Amino acid sequence: MSEQGPDKRRRAAQLDPEQTAAVLAPRGPVCVLAGAGTGKTRTITHRIAHLVEDGHVAAGQVLAVTFTSRAAAEMRARLRALGVGGGDGAPGVQAVTFHAAAMRQLRYFWPRAIGDTRWQLLDNKFPIVGRAARDCGLRPETDTIRDLLSEIDWAKASEITPELYAEAVERVGRTAPVAPRTVADVYAAYERRKTDQDGNRLLDFDDLILMTAAILDENHQVAEEFRDRYRSFVVDEYQDVTPLQQRLLNAWLGERDDLTVVGDANQTIYSFTGASPRYLLDFTRRFEDATIVRLQRDYRSTPQVVELANKVISAATGRVAGTRLELVGQRPAGPRPRYEECDDEPAEARLVAERIGELLAAGVPASEMAILYRINAQSAVHENALTEAGIPYQVRGGDSFFERPEIGQAIRELSGRATESGSVEGDELVGLVSATLERLGLTAEPPDGARARERWESLRALVELTRDLLAERGGLTLIELLSELRSRAEAKHPPTMQGVTLSSLHAAKGLEWDAVFLVGLTEGSVPIAQAIAKGEAEPIEEERRLLYVGVTRAREHLQLSWALARNEGGRRGRKRTRFLDVVAAEADDGARRPPAQASGGPIRGKRRSSDTCRVCGKILDTRDEKLKSRCEDCPSDLNDDLLMALKVWRTGQASEQKIPPYTIFSNATLFAIAEHQPRTRAALVRINGIGATKADKYGEDVLSLVHEHV
Ligand code: ATP
Ligand code: MG
């Protein structure tokens, strides 16, 4: 715990003065209110590391919560990087979703607080809601069951009981899918159906939270033990807390106030589930001596992306909108966002796949790209186009990784090996895992067909996860691997796969990628038809915020697209989303681009990314400009001559070895070489994308090119 160690100083240098103020604030209430990409998540992870390192609290006494398992995984990764993620037998900071935290606590406290009756997690409510509806004399269609289920979810998250449901709907002006009385009856029947005659219970996700809060509220002994165990609380994305989750948070805290929250009211996108930014906005009312920090500098995205984000949200109205701050981009300039209007959805998907192919060729890894859409059903057309283009991908929000049958099967097979090979470790372990998975279908090359491919991708991800864990821990046995897999399965933390991410806008919150494709941006999709149908301002505002969340996920490349028809040759009756009216001129450009060869201009969709300026995104004309990847008059912070020489050299190498140029060095790596101009092998391997193997193979060539051009 060195007070002024190099680690600590290095870390301090990674924070700006406002972030530092939040990190160093004394124990007690802290609230960071700031826009997207301003480093809120970074700030809280550093704050946790600071509190732990300065001995204010032990890592195991900190509970950090957020809302999606992916965001929790992101937080854990960042905490590990800061050295407070646990390991070597010491408990680390717990960074989990509200649900995972509640589940863990309930498992622990249930026997003591409730006793003999048992509970089981109900992770699919659908059949029970269906039965409950039939109990009430309904003959519901699938869609009606789904609507009833959302109503029950909303009511439970808002702490509204069946008895109070009808009145609450009236009070908040909510439109119920069927008569409010009927919803209330189904809701009550649903609750009854979850307990059997012996008192054993099925608990849905909200029950986990409700039960845990109730136990802490009512059982002093349990509450005391809990509060002794957890002393410091942190909530990321606090604008999306529901009244029920807030109740649990209150139960955790008791009379204490060691709570750090961060959030952005303009990213409130879960109102339909009962989430509300009022707890964030009223934080200082509740904790009068809270430290408040506002952040404005956007470290995630290029100024071009930030400009669009600011424009999109500037049109917002209402209380939430009043809290926004204009983001100020901190990164070097990048390409302008692209706007693409397509005839139909398959064409849109092909265009996106093609562009992804170009970015891959330019060295952007697949794992650094995402396609984001409004509803999960929109993924199918993009899955097809990507499969056709041979681009690996994974879908978020489908079956979660550990729920996939092949992963369950793989874990069972590996467990079967544990008796004889439990202590196998290191490379041997990776070998054992690969061999086991080969028998389950992990071939050297991916198979054809979307399903088979998905299965293959997840098996491969399991091998990658094993490698990662091994590298991270410096050693790992089969027994340890299995225990890690089980605990991840419980927390549903999937390993990152090496494919393009397909995700709904909702599930993308808090995450970031180098390249983001926002697709299906039509009226009826964003804003979604149901929001338009309500004819009220607030549902539309929520959709606007959703687009804002989407735009702000991109670090560098951003493409916004929409299709005029659903099917090929279909009626082109759709309209671009109203939210892009703030950039009408640019967006109109996307629509007016000449069709193939019409004006002798570039052929649509055939344009190569190396043919656009890396600073302003304009299409380049001359060979010289293309080699430098920028216009003659755009500013440059790197040695252009060297860059050109490197590209020429790479082209030569590629044709000599008959391999694609990007497998030698990506464009990003070439830019980095031209920027840093390394003179020694040691300096060369410090550059991203150059490991020992590449240095052995190409180091001499590169160093002599640097020598020649500097
Ligand atoms: P969101 O609202 O989308 O959740 P956020 O405010 O949580 O965004 P972070 O994810 O913490 O933002 O940070 C955005 C990016 O900026 C991350 O890649 C992070 O590492 C980087 N970043 C944050 N602060 C700094 C800083 N002071 N210097 C350099 N990079 C930073
Ligand atoms: Mg964040």
XYZ file of C-alpha atoms in Angstrom, residues 421-426 429 432 466 470 473 475-484:
21
model
C -6.640 -34.220 -14.772
C -7.754 -31.641 -12.197
C -4.268 -30.307 -11.623
C -3.269 -30.016 -15.280
C -2.196 -26.421 -15.843
C -0.596 -23.901 -18.181
C -4.546 -27.049 -19.781
C -6.764 -30.289 -22.854
C -9.075 -20.119 -20.753
C -4.207 -18.172 -17.612
C -3.433 -15.125 -13.209
C -1.230 -19.967 -13.630
C -4.453 -21.954 -13.688
C -5.433 -25.576 -13.124
C -8.438 -27.366 -14.563
C -10.107 -27.312 -11.135
C -9.584 -23.555 -10.879
C -10.849 -23.043 -14.399
C -14.029 -24.973 -13.653
C -14.695 -23.039 -10.501
C -14.196 -19.763 -12.370
